[in-house]
mmCIF file of C-alpha atoms and ligand atoms in Angstrom:
data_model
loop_
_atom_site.group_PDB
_atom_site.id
_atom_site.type_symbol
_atom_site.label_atom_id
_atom_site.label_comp_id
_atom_site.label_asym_id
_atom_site.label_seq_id
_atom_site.Cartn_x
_atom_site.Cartn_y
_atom_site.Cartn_z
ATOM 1 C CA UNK A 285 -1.378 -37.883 -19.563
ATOM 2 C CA UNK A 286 -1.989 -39.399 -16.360
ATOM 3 C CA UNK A 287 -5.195 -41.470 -15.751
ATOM 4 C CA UNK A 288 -6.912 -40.785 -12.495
ATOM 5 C CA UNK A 289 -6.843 -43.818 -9.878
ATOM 6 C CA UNK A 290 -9.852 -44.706 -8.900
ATOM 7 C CA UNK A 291 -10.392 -44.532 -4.757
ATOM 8 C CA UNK A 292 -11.276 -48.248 -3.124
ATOM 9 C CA UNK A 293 -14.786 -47.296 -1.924
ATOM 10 C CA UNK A 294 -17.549 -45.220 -2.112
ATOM 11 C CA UNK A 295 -17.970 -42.707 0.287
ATOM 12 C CA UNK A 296 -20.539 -42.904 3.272
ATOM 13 C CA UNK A 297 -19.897 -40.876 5.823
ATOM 14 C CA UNK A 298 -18.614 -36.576 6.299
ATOM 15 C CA UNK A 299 -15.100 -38.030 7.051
ATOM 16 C CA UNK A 300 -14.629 -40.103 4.028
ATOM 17 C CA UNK A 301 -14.731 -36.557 1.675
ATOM 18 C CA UNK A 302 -11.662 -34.609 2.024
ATOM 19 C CA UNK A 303 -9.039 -37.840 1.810
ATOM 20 C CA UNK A 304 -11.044 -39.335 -1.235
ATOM 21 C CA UNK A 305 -11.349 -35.324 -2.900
ATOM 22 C CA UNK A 306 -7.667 -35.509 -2.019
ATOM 23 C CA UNK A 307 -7.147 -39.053 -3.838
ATOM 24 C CA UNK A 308 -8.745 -37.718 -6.802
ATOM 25 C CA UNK A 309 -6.123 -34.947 -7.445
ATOM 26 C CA UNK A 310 -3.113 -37.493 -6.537
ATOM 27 C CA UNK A 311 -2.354 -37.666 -10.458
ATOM 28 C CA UNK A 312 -1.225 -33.047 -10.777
ATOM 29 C CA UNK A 313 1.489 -33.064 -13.122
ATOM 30 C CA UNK A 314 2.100 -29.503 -11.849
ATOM 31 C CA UNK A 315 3.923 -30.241 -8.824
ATOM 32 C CA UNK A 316 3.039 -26.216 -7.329
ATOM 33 C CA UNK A 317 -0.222 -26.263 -8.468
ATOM 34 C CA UNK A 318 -0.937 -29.680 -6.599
ATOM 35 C CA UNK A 319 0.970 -28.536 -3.651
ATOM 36 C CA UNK A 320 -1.739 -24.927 -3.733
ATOM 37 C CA UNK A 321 -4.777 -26.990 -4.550
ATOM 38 C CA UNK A 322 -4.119 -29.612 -1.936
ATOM 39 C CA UNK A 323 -3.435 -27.062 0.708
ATOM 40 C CA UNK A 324 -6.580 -25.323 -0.432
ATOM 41 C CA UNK A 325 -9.248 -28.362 -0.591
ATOM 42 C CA UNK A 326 -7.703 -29.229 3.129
ATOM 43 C CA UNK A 327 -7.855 -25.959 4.384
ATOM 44 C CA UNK A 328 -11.221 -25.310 2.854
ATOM 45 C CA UNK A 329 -13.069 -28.209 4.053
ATOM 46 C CA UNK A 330 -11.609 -28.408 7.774
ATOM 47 C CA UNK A 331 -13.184 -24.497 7.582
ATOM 48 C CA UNK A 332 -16.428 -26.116 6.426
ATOM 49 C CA UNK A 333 -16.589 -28.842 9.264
ATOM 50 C CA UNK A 334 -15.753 -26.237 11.719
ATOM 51 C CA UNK A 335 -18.345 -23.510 10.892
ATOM 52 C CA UNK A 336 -20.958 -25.766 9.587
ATOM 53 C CA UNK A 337 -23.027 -23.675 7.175
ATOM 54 C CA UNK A 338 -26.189 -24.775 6.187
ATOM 55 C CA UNK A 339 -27.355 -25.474 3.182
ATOM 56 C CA UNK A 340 -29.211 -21.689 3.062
ATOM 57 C CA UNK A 341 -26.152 -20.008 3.953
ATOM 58 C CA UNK A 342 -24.169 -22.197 1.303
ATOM 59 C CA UNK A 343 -26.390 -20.497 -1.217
ATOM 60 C CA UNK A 344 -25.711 -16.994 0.321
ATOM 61 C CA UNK A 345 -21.994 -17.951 0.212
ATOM 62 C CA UNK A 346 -22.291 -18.329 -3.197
ATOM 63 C CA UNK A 347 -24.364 -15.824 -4.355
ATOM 64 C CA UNK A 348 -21.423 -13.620 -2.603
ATOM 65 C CA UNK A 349 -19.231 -14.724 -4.669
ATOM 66 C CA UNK A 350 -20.962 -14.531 -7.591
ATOM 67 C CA UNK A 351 -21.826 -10.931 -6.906
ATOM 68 C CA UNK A 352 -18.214 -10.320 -6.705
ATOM 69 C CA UNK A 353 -17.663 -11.538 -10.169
ATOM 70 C CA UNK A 354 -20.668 -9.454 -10.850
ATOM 71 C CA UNK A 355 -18.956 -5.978 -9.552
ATOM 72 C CA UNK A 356 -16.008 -6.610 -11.501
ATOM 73 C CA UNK A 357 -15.248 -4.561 -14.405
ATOM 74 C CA UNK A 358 -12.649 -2.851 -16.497
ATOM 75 C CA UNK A 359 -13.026 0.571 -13.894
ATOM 76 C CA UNK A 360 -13.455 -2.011 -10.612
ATOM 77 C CA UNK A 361 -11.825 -5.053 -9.061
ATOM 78 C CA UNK A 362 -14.078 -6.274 -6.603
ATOM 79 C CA UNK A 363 -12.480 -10.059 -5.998
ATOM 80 C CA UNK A 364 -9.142 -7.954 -4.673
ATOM 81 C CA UNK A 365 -11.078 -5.342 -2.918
ATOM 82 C CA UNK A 366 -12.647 -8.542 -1.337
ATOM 83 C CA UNK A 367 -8.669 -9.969 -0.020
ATOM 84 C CA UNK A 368 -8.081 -6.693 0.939
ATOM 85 C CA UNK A 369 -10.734 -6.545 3.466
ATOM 86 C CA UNK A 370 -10.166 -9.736 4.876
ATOM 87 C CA UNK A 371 -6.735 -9.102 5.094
ATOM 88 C CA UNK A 372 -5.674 -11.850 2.680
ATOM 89 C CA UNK A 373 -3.712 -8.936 0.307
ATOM 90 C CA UNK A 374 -1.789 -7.658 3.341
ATOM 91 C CA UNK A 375 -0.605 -11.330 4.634
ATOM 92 C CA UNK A 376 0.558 -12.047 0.614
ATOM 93 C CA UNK A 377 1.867 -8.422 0.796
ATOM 94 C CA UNK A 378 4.116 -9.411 4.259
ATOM 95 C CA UNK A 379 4.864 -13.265 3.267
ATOM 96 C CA UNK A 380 6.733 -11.515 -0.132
ATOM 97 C CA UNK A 381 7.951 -8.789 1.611
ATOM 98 C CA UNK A 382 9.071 -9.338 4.736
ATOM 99 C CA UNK A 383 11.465 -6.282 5.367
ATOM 100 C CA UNK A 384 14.143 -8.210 6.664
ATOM 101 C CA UNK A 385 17.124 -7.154 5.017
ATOM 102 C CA UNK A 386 16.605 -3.346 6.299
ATOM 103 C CA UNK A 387 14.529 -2.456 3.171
ATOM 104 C CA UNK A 388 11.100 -0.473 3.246
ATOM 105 C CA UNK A 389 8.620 -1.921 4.243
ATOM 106 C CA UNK A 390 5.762 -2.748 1.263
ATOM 107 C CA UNK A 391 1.961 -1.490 1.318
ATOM 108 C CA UNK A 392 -0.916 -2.719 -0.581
ATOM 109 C CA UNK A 393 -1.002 -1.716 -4.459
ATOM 110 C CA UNK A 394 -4.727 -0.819 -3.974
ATOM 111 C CA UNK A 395 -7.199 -0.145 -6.951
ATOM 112 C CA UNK A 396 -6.131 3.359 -8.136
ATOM 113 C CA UNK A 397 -2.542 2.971 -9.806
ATOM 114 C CA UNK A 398 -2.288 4.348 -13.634
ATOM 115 C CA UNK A 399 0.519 3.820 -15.128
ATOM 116 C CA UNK A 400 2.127 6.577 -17.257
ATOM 117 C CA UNK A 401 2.274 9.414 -14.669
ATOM 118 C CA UNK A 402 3.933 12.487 -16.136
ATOM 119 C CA UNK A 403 7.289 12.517 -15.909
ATOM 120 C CA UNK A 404 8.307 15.594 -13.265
ATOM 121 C CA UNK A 405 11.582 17.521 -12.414
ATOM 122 C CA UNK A 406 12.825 17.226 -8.512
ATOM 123 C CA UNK A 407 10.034 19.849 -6.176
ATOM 124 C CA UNK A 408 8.321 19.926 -8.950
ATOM 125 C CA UNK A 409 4.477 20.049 -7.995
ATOM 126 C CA UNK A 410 1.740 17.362 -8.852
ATOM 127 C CA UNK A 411 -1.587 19.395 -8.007
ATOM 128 C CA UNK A 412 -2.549 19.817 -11.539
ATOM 129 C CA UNK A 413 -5.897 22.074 -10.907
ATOM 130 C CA UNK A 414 -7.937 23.496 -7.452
ATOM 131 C CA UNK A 415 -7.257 21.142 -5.133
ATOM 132 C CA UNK A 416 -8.007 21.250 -1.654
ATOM 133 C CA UNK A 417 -5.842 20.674 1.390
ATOM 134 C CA UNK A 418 -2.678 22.113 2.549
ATOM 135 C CA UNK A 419 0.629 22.217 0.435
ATOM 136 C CA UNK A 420 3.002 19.456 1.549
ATOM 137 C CA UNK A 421 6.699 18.852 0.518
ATOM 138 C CA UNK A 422 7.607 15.378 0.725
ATOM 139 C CA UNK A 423 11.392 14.903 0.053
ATOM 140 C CA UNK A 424 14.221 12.258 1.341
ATOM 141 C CA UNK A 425 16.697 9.887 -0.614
ATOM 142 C CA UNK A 426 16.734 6.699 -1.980
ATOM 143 C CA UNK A 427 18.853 4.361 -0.303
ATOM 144 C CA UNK A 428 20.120 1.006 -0.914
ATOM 145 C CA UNK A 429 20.057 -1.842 2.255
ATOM 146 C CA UNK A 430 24.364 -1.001 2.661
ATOM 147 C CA UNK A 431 23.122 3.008 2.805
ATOM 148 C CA UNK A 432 24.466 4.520 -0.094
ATOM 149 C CA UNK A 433 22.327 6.970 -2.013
ATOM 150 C CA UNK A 434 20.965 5.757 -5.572
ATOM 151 C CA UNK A 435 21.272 8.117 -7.547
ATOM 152 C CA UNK A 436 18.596 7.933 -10.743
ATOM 153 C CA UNK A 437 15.946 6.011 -8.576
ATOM 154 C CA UNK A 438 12.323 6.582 -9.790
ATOM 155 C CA UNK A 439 9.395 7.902 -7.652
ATOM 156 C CA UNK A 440 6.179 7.078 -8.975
ATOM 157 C CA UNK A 441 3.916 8.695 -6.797
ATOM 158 C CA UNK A 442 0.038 9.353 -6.310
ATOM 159 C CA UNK A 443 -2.640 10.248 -3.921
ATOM 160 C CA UNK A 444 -5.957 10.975 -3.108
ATOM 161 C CA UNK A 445 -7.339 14.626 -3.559
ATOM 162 C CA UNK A 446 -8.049 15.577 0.413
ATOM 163 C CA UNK A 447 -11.882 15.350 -0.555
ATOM 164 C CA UNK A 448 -11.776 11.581 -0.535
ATOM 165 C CA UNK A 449 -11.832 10.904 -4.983
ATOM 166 C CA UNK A 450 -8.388 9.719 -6.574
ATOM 167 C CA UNK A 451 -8.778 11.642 -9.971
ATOM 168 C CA UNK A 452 -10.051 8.977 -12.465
ATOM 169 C CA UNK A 453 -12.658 8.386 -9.910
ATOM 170 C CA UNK A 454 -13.506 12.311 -10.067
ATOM 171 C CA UNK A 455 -14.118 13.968 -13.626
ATOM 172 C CA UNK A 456 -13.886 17.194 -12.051
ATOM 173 C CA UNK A 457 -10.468 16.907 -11.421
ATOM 174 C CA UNK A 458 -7.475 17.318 -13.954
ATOM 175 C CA UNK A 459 -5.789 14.637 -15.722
ATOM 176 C CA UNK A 460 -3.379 13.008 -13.525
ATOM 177 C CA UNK A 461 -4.065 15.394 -10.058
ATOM 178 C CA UNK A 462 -1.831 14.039 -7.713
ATOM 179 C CA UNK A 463 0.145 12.245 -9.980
ATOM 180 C CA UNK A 464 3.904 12.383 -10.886
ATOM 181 C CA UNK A 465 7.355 10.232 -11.834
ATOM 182 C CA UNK A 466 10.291 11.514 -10.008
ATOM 183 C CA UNK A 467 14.055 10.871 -10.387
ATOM 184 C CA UNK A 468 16.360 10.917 -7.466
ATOM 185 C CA UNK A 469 19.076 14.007 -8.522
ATOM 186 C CA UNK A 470 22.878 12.292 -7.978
ATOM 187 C CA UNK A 471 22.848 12.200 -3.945
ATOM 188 C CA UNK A 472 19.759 9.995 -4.154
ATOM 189 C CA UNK A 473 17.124 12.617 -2.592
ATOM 190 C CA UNK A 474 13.669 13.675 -4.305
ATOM 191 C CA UNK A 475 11.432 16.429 -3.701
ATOM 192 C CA UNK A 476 7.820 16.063 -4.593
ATOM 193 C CA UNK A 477 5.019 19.395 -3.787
ATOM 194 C CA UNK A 478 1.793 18.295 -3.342
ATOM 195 C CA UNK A 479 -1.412 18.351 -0.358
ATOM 196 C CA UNK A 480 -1.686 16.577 2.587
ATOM 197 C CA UNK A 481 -3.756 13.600 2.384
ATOM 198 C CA UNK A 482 -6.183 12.597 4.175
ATOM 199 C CA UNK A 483 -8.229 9.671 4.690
ATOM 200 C CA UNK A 484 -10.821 8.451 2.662
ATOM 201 C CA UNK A 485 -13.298 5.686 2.630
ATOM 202 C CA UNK A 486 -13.088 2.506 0.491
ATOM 203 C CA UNK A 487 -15.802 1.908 -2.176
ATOM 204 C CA UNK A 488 -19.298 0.885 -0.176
ATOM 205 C CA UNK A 489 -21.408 0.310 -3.061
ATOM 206 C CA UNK A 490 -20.345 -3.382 -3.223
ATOM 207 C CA UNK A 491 -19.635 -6.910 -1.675
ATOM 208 C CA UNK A 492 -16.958 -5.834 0.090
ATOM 209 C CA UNK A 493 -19.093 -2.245 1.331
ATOM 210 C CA UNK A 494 -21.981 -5.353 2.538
ATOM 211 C CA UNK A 495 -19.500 -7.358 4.559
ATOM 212 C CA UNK A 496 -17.783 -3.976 6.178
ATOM 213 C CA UNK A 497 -21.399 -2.887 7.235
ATOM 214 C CA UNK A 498 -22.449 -6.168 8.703
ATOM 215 C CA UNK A 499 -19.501 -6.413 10.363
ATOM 216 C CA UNK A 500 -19.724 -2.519 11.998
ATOM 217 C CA UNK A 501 -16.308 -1.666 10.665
ATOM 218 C CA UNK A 502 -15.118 1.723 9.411
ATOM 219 C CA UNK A 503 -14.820 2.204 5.846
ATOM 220 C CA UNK A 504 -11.709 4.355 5.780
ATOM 221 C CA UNK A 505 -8.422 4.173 5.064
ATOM 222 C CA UNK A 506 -5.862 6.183 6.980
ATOM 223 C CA UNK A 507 -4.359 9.197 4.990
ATOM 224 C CA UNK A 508 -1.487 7.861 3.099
ATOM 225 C CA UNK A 509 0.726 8.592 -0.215
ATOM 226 C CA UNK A 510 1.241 5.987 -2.720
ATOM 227 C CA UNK A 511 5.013 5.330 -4.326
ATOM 228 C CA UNK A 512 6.388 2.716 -6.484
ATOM 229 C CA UNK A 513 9.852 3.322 -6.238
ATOM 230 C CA UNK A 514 12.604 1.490 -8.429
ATOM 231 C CA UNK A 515 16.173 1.536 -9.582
ATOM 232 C CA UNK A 516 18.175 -1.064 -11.317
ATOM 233 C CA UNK A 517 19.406 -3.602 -9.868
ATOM 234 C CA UNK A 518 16.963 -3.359 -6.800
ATOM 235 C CA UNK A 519 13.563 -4.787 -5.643
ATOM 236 C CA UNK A 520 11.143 -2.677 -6.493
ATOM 237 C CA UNK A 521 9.094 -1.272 -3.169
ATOM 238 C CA UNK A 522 5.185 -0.762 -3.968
ATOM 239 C CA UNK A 523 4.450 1.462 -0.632
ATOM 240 C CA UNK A 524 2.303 4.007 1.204
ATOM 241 C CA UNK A 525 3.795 6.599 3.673
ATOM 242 C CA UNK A 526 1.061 6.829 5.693
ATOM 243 C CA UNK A 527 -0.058 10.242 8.429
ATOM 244 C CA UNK A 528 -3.000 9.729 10.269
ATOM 245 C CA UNK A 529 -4.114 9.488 13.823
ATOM 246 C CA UNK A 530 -3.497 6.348 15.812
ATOM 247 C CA UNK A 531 -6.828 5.580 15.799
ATOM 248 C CA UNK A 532 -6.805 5.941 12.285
ATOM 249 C CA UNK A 533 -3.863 3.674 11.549
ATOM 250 C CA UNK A 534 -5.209 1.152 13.473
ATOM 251 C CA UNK A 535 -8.452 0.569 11.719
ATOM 252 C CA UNK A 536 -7.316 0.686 8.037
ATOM 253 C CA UNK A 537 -9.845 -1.144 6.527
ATOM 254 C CA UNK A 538 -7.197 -2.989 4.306
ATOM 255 C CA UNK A 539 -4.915 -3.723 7.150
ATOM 256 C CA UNK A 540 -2.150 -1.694 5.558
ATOM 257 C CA UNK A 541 -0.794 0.825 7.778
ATOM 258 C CA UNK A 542 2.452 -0.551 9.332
ATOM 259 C CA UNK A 543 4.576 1.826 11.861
ATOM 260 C CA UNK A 544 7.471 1.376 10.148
ATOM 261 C CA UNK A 545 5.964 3.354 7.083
ATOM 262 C CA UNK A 546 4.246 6.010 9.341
ATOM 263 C CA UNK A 547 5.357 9.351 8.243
ATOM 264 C CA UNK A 548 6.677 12.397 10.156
ATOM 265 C CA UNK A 549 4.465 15.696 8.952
ATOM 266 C CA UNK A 550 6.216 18.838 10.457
ATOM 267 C CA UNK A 551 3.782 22.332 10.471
ATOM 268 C CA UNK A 552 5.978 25.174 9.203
ATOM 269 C CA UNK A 553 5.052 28.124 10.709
ATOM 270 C CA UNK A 554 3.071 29.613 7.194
ATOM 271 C CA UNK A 555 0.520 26.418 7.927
ATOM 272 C CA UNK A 556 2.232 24.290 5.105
ATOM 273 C CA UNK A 557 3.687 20.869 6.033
ATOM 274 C CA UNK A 558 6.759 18.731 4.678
ATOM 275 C CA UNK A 559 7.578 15.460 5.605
ATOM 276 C CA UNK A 560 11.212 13.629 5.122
ATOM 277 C CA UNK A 561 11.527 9.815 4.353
ATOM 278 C CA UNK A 562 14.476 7.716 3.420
ATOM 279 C CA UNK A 563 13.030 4.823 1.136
ATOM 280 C CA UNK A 564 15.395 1.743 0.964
ATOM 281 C CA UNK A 565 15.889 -0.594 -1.647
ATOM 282 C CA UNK A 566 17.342 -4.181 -1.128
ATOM 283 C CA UNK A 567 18.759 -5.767 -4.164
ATOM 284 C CA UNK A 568 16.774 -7.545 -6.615
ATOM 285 C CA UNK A 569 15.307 -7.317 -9.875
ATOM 286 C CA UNK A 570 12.701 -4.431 -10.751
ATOM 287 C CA UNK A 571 9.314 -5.472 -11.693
ATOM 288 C CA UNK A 572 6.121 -3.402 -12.196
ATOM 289 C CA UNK A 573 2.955 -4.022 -11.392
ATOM 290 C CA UNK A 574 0.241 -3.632 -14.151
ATOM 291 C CA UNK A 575 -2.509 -1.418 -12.756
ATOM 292 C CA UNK A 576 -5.349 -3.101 -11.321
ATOM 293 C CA UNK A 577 -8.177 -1.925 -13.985
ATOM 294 C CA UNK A 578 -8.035 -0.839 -17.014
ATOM 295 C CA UNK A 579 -10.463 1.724 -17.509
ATOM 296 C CA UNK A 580 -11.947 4.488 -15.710
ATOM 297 C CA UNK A 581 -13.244 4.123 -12.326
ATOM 298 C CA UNK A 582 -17.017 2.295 -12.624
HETATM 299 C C1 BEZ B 290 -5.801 2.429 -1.745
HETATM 300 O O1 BEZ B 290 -4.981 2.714 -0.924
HETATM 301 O O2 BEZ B 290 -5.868 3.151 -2.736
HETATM 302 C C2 BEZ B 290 -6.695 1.241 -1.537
HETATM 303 C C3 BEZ B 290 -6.141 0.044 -1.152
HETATM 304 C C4 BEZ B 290 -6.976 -1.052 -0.988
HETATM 305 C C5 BEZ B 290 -8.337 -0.931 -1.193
HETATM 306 C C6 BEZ B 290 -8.885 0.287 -1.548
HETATM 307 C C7 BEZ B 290 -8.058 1.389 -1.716
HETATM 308 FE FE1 FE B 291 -4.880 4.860 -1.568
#
């Protein structure tokens, strides 16, 4: 075990604090967690001499983020509710996935993934009971980055019901509503039925809702489908095909619409609507993400 060195002099003065906080985690054995703490205490404390708080609104920083600890549960995850606002989960999201090899662009994860979705056949539909909205065919291939279809590529894909409630935030909707595991047939192309989305506003009941108030932003997202969508030997792509207004798009209050994932919705003449995206994998390893909380919605 290291022993910590012990800095020349006291410190007297605002200037003296960062280097001799810095001196005092010289001895990390962790070489990344150093590097991340070091960056942090800098980055932190040059925010601090530029914004000045005072000591009242140091206590109201910190009550804020003890109220975010507070809101956190096994049916809510405030602290990442929190990144997504400031748009802290969408610079991660674009750092780790930077769609430069061709591939899909990523989305945000956001709060309402459950694993396990019933496995479906291809056009199968995922409205499970009365649902509003109208029907929508999404359908398309799985490609990889060189263009050839994958064939055996899973969809794992959910949405919001059109009346704003993902269904284990709504008890009056089925088991897994909008919910469904596809397999891409041997060309690589999927067909999913289900409605078209629409937008829907974030949780407001929280934190995060007190911050988007005081700052006079809209809590909505844009309407958008979630998909996880993985094959062997490929990168898994955690994404949202989003179809909203421009308007819409650009005030996501997670920052997470990108054009490049902007769907195409076509109105068939009997008032339902399909849209066609290609999803592309680059090569990698699958992972899966474990859903965000554990219970039900609180
Ligand atoms: C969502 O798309 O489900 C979502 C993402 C971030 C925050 C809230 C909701
Ligand atoms: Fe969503």
């Amino acid at each position: 075990m290291n022993i910590q060195t012990k800095p020349k002099t006291l410190i007297t003065s605002e200037a003296d604090v960062t280097p001799f906080v810095l001196a005092a985690m010289e001895n990390t054995d962790n070489a990344r967690l150093k590097e991340i703490v070091t960056s942090l205490v800098t980055h932190l404390h040059a925010f601090v001499r530029e914004a000045r708080p005072t000591e009242e609104e140091f206590e109201q920083g910190m009550h804020i983020l003890n109220s975010i600890g507070q809101a956190t549960n096994d049916g809510h995850n405030e602290a990442v509710l929190y990144a997504d606002i400031l748009g802290v989960s969408t610079l991660i999201d674009l750092i780790n996935n930077d769609g430069m090899q061709g591939e899909t662009m990523s989305a945000l994860l956001g709060p309402f993934y459950r694993g396990e979705a019933p496995e479906c056949a291809s056009g199968d539909s995922i409205v499970r009971c009365e649902t509003p909205g109208d029907r929508l065919v999404l359908k398309g291939r799985v490609v990889s980055t060189d263009g050839s279809p994958i064939a055996g590529a899973t969809l794992d894909v959910w949405q919001a019901s059109p009346d704003g409630l993902y269904e284990n935030q709504d008890p009056g909707q089925a088991d897994h509503n909008l919910r469904g595991k596809f397999t891409t047939r041997e060309d690589g192309t999927y067909e999913i039925v289900s409605v078209k989305p629409a937008g829907y506003p974030i949780p407001m009941d929280t934190p995060a809702g007190d911050l988007i108030r005081a700052q006079n932003r809209t809590p909505m997202r844009p309407a958008h489908v979630h998909f996880i969508v993985s094959a062997p030997g490929c990168k898994t792509l955690v994404t949202q095909i989003f179809s909203d207004t421009e308007e819409a798009l650009l005030n996501d209050v997670v920052f997470g619409a990108k054009r490049q994932i902007a769907g195409d919705l076509v109105r068939l003449e009997d008032g339902s609507y399909t849209c066609e995206y290609d999803f592309v994998l680059k090569p990698g390893v699958p992972s899966f993400p474990e859903p965000p909380i554990k219970g039900k919605v609180g």
